[in-house]
Amino acid sequence: MRADGDYGRDPFGKSVQEAEYGDRISTPEDRERLAPQIRHLNEHGYVIIENALSPVQFAAIRDGLDEVNSGTGFARSAFLGEKTQRPYGLLAKTKAVWPLAAHPDVVAVCEGHMDDQIQLSSLTAATLHPGQPAQTLHRDDGFYNLPDPHPPLSVSSIWALDDFTAENGGTLLVPGSHNPPTETEPPARAVNVEMKAGSVLLWTGATWHGGGANVSIDQVRRGVIILYCRAWLRQQENQYLAVPRETVREMPRVLQRLAGWWVIGAAMGFVEGRSPLRLLDH
Ligand SMILES: O=C(O)CCC(=O)C(=O)O
């Protein structure tokens, strides 16, 4: 990864760009291992990875989210959920989510689907309380105002920290609705995704989905929502401002890169002509 343009040839030419864009976070072996999941995501617009956390990791993550939730009120709009706690900027608020954001299987599936360098776009949680109605269905890549169809731009994920059921608000999703993408809500019925706590659901930026209705009497549904996008797009949540530099310094290198602290391609994102990672090292 070089930002000084010293290639001895056109630094913006196709061959230099292609070589530099080949520098991915996941390994080719990881992407090969996860090829069935990548294929499922490409074909159906979603995929579930089950049992993606060890019991110890899981307990630490749930405790971390509970601590953040203890200082978070309900969201203030119908779309975000008036019976939903929705803290933002989770990378800064709890280290508990770091292993989720950098989970090797998730990163490999995202890179495999987008076939590109990726970064984190936003990190929130959605804790749905009883009485929370279903969210309006939507597509997460809608804010990239491009004509349809367009190449994949983003992948969204939600980690289940409770069992997700149709009763407690398991995510609603319209399988296959990404292909062909539709500008208005598709006619096909959305189904509640049911999955065990510790699993993660991924869907493409073009797939229609929304939070389910929590019609239970007394169950909360905790989910951590992490969006990834191509590394050369603007992040939905401004990670450079949302996460203090001292916190970024403590992150493992992989997470620093995912948060946006590197030069992608041959020359995007540099500081003084060099990698921003240097700013973290001293
Ligand atoms: O909570 C969920 O299951 C999904 C929420 C969602 O899609 C959103 O908030 O944009």
XYZ file of C-alpha atoms and ligand atoms in Angstrom:
292
model
C 0.000 0.000 0.000
C 1.769 3.121 -1.186
C 0.457 6.614 -1.384
C 3.585 8.392 -2.599
C 2.961 7.520 -6.228
C 6.456 6.099 -6.704
C 5.523 3.299 -9.047
C 7.646 4.357 -11.977
C 4.432 4.445 -14.001
C 0.945 5.933 -13.913
C -0.168 5.405 -10.274
C -3.818 5.637 -11.275
C -3.537 3.168 -14.144
C -5.597 -0.003 -14.127
C -2.750 -2.402 -13.429
C -1.500 -0.492 -10.361
C -5.035 -0.054 -9.033
C -5.909 -3.695 -9.547
C -2.756 -4.860 -7.763
C -3.401 -2.538 -4.816
C -7.105 -3.386 -4.575
C -6.077 -7.035 -4.240
C -4.865 -6.249 -0.685
C -7.810 -7.625 1.326
C -8.381 -8.195 5.030
C -9.621 -11.771 4.671
C -7.383 -14.442 3.204
C -8.211 -16.248 -0.067
C -8.460 -19.423 2.077
C -11.147 -17.807 4.282
C -13.126 -16.740 1.231
C -12.797 -20.224 -0.233
C -13.963 -21.808 3.051
C -16.960 -19.468 3.094
C -17.773 -19.853 -0.600
C -21.173 -21.554 0.125
C -22.207 -18.636 2.371
C -21.012 -16.064 -0.199
C -22.969 -17.884 -2.893
C -26.105 -17.950 -0.722
C -25.800 -14.217 -0.063
C -25.316 -13.495 -3.784
C -28.247 -15.664 -4.823
C -30.805 -15.131 -2.062
C -29.835 -11.705 -0.759
C -29.143 -12.972 2.768
C -27.271 -15.664 4.677
C -27.141 -16.805 8.304
C -23.919 -17.936 9.980
C -24.872 -19.979 13.025
C -22.931 -20.389 16.274
C -20.401 -17.794 15.236
C -19.325 -16.988 18.821
C -17.912 -19.026 21.672
C -19.992 -18.949 24.914
C -17.332 -16.801 26.620
C -17.240 -14.264 23.771
C -21.033 -14.224 23.679
C -21.427 -13.503 27.414
C -18.881 -10.652 27.260
C -20.612 -9.069 24.268
C -24.055 -9.251 25.832
C -22.740 -7.714 29.078
C -21.071 -4.945 27.046
C -24.276 -4.115 25.196
C -26.321 -4.196 28.418
C -23.957 -1.635 29.918
C -24.353 0.667 26.898
C -28.132 0.143 26.916
C -28.309 1.120 30.593
C -27.525 4.693 29.489
C -29.651 4.677 26.313
C -33.307 5.725 26.052
C -35.792 4.776 23.368
C -35.277 6.129 19.845
C -37.329 9.185 18.969
C -38.771 8.301 15.576
C -41.230 5.714 14.332
C -38.654 4.405 11.846
C -35.962 3.895 14.493
C -38.502 2.567 16.986
C -40.153 4.318 19.904
C -39.847 1.094 21.908
C -36.314 0.399 20.671
C -32.984 1.323 22.254
C -30.575 2.286 19.528
C -27.135 3.404 20.679
C -24.745 4.571 17.937
C -20.973 4.757 17.710
C -20.551 1.362 19.324
C -16.862 1.042 18.416
C -16.189 3.863 20.883
C -18.788 2.911 23.490
C -17.830 -0.713 24.135
C -14.887 -2.866 23.180
C -17.279 -5.794 23.496
C -18.400 -5.294 19.883
C -14.868 -5.282 18.452
C -14.761 -9.055 17.879
C -18.113 -8.799 16.065
C -16.972 -5.988 13.774
C -13.774 -7.832 12.818
C -15.234 -11.347 12.811
C -13.144 -13.181 10.181
C -16.090 -15.084 8.698
C -18.215 -11.957 8.333
C -15.347 -9.980 6.807
C -14.639 -12.805 4.341
C -18.295 -13.028 3.280
C -18.535 -9.234 2.842
C -15.313 -9.086 0.815
C -16.417 -12.094 -1.213
C -19.792 -10.547 -2.016
C -18.471 -7.097 -2.897
C -15.246 -8.478 -4.398
C -13.500 -5.401 -3.116
C -11.752 -3.803 -0.174
C -14.250 -3.016 2.568
C -14.670 -0.897 5.685
C -17.122 -0.446 8.513
C -20.003 1.834 7.675
C -22.025 2.029 10.906
C -22.361 0.242 14.239
C -25.592 0.426 16.202
C -27.673 -1.878 18.330
C -31.400 -2.463 18.205
C -32.952 -3.723 21.409
C -36.631 -4.204 20.655
C -38.953 -4.136 23.653
C -42.467 -5.647 23.794
C -44.920 -3.434 21.901
C -42.397 -2.322 19.246
C -44.258 -2.434 15.887
C -42.593 -3.706 12.714
C -40.258 -1.231 11.041
C -40.984 0.105 7.550
C -39.238 -2.149 5.037
C -36.268 -0.515 3.331
C -32.966 -1.117 1.534
C -29.770 -0.073 3.280
C -27.903 1.093 0.177
C -30.688 3.545 -0.719
C -28.629 6.504 0.509
C -26.114 5.908 -2.275
C -28.175 7.734 -4.851
C -27.327 5.624 -7.901
C -29.520 4.136 -10.601
C -30.552 0.473 -10.235
C -29.145 -2.016 -10.852
C -25.684 -1.180 -9.578
C -22.815 -3.358 -8.325
C -23.050 -4.399 -4.662
C -22.078 -1.468 -2.424
C -22.704 -2.703 1.080
C -23.564 -5.642 3.303
C -25.496 -5.330 6.552
C -25.332 -7.700 9.485
C -27.225 -8.221 12.707
C -25.851 -10.314 15.546
C -28.513 -12.061 17.622
C -27.796 -11.612 21.323
C -31.129 -13.292 22.121
C -32.840 -16.011 20.135
C -34.604 -14.197 17.269
C -38.213 -15.373 16.823
C -41.273 -14.219 14.911
C -42.738 -13.270 18.297
C -39.955 -11.063 19.656
C -39.170 -9.165 16.451
C -36.800 -11.373 14.434
C -35.657 -9.304 11.436
C -38.157 -9.154 8.549
C -36.588 -9.844 5.169
C -37.795 -10.459 1.617
C -35.558 -13.250 0.260
C -34.367 -12.620 -3.298
C -35.597 -9.003 -3.321
C -32.109 -7.737 -4.247
C -32.274 -9.318 -7.677
C -33.519 -7.493 -9.628
C -33.473 -4.595 -7.167
C -36.751 -2.722 -6.887
C -37.132 0.912 -6.003
C -40.436 0.343 -4.263
C -41.313 -2.341 -1.751
C -41.486 -5.711 -3.514
C -44.778 -7.611 -3.660
C -43.286 -10.754 -2.083
C -44.007 -11.256 1.599
C -41.353 -10.486 4.179
C -40.554 -13.351 6.538
C -39.234 -13.150 10.082
C -35.698 -14.479 10.340
C -35.498 -16.861 13.262
C -32.034 -17.714 14.557
C -30.338 -18.742 17.763
C -28.464 -16.259 19.944
C -24.827 -16.135 18.830
C -25.748 -16.314 15.136
C -25.352 -13.519 12.619
C -27.621 -12.647 9.698
C -26.077 -10.877 6.689
C -28.009 -9.274 3.861
C -27.034 -7.237 0.826
C -27.514 -3.494 0.679
C -30.205 -4.027 -1.950
C -32.314 -6.542 0.022
C -35.650 -5.328 1.416
C -35.849 -5.813 5.185
C -36.747 -4.154 8.501
C -37.033 -4.868 12.208
C -39.866 -7.245 13.113
C -42.732 -6.479 15.523
C -42.108 -7.511 19.105
C -45.510 -8.931 20.032
C -44.218 -10.848 23.041
C -45.352 -10.064 26.560
C -41.987 -9.831 28.205
C -39.062 -10.587 25.870
C -36.476 -8.074 24.710
C -34.710 -8.764 21.421
C -31.108 -7.574 21.435
C -29.290 -7.237 18.132
C -26.028 -5.543 17.151
C -26.275 -4.069 13.659
C -23.004 -3.629 11.772
C -22.902 -2.270 8.233
C -19.938 -2.699 5.886
C -19.384 -0.904 2.590
C -16.773 -0.705 -0.130
C -13.691 1.010 1.259
C -13.877 3.890 -1.236
C -17.413 4.926 -0.300
C -18.392 7.396 2.406
C -19.197 5.596 5.664
C -22.777 5.999 6.888
C -21.525 6.815 10.392
C -18.455 9.013 10.472
C -16.036 6.658 12.232
C -13.184 9.215 12.244
C -15.251 11.548 14.434
C -17.297 8.931 16.301
C -14.257 7.086 17.666
C -11.520 9.013 19.517
C -7.999 8.443 18.209
C -6.850 7.023 21.588
C -9.501 4.319 21.222
C -8.467 3.548 17.649
C -4.864 3.174 18.904
C -5.976 0.344 21.181
C -7.631 -1.595 18.369
C -6.070 -4.573 16.641
C -4.656 -3.610 13.233
C -7.464 -5.367 11.367
C -10.065 -3.271 13.160
C -8.105 -0.055 12.572
C -8.204 -0.813 8.860
C -11.889 -1.682 8.986
C -12.567 1.613 10.752
C -11.075 3.344 7.715
C -7.495 3.994 8.857
C -5.524 2.867 5.817
C -4.814 3.761 2.243
C -7.087 1.815 -0.025
C -6.358 1.095 -3.638
C -3.161 2.907 -4.534
C -3.852 6.365 -3.222
C -7.080 6.961 -1.346
C -7.190 8.123 2.241
C -3.587 9.245 2.733
C -2.318 11.837 5.216
C 0.779 13.796 4.155
C 1.056 11.325 1.301
C 1.336 8.291 3.598
C -0.822 5.784 5.406
C -2.914 7.199 8.271
C -1.928 4.101 10.248
C 1.373 5.901 10.936
C -0.550 8.448 13.030
C -1.568 5.635 15.365
C 1.894 4.233 15.873
C 3.433 7.147 17.758
O -33.619 -4.648 14.017
C -33.630 -5.301 12.961
O -33.898 -6.495 12.915
C -33.291 -4.607 11.664
C -33.249 -3.114 11.833
C -33.003 -2.360 10.574
O -33.052 -2.852 9.494
C -32.679 -0.936 10.649
O -32.724 -0.356 11.736
O -32.371 -0.314 9.604
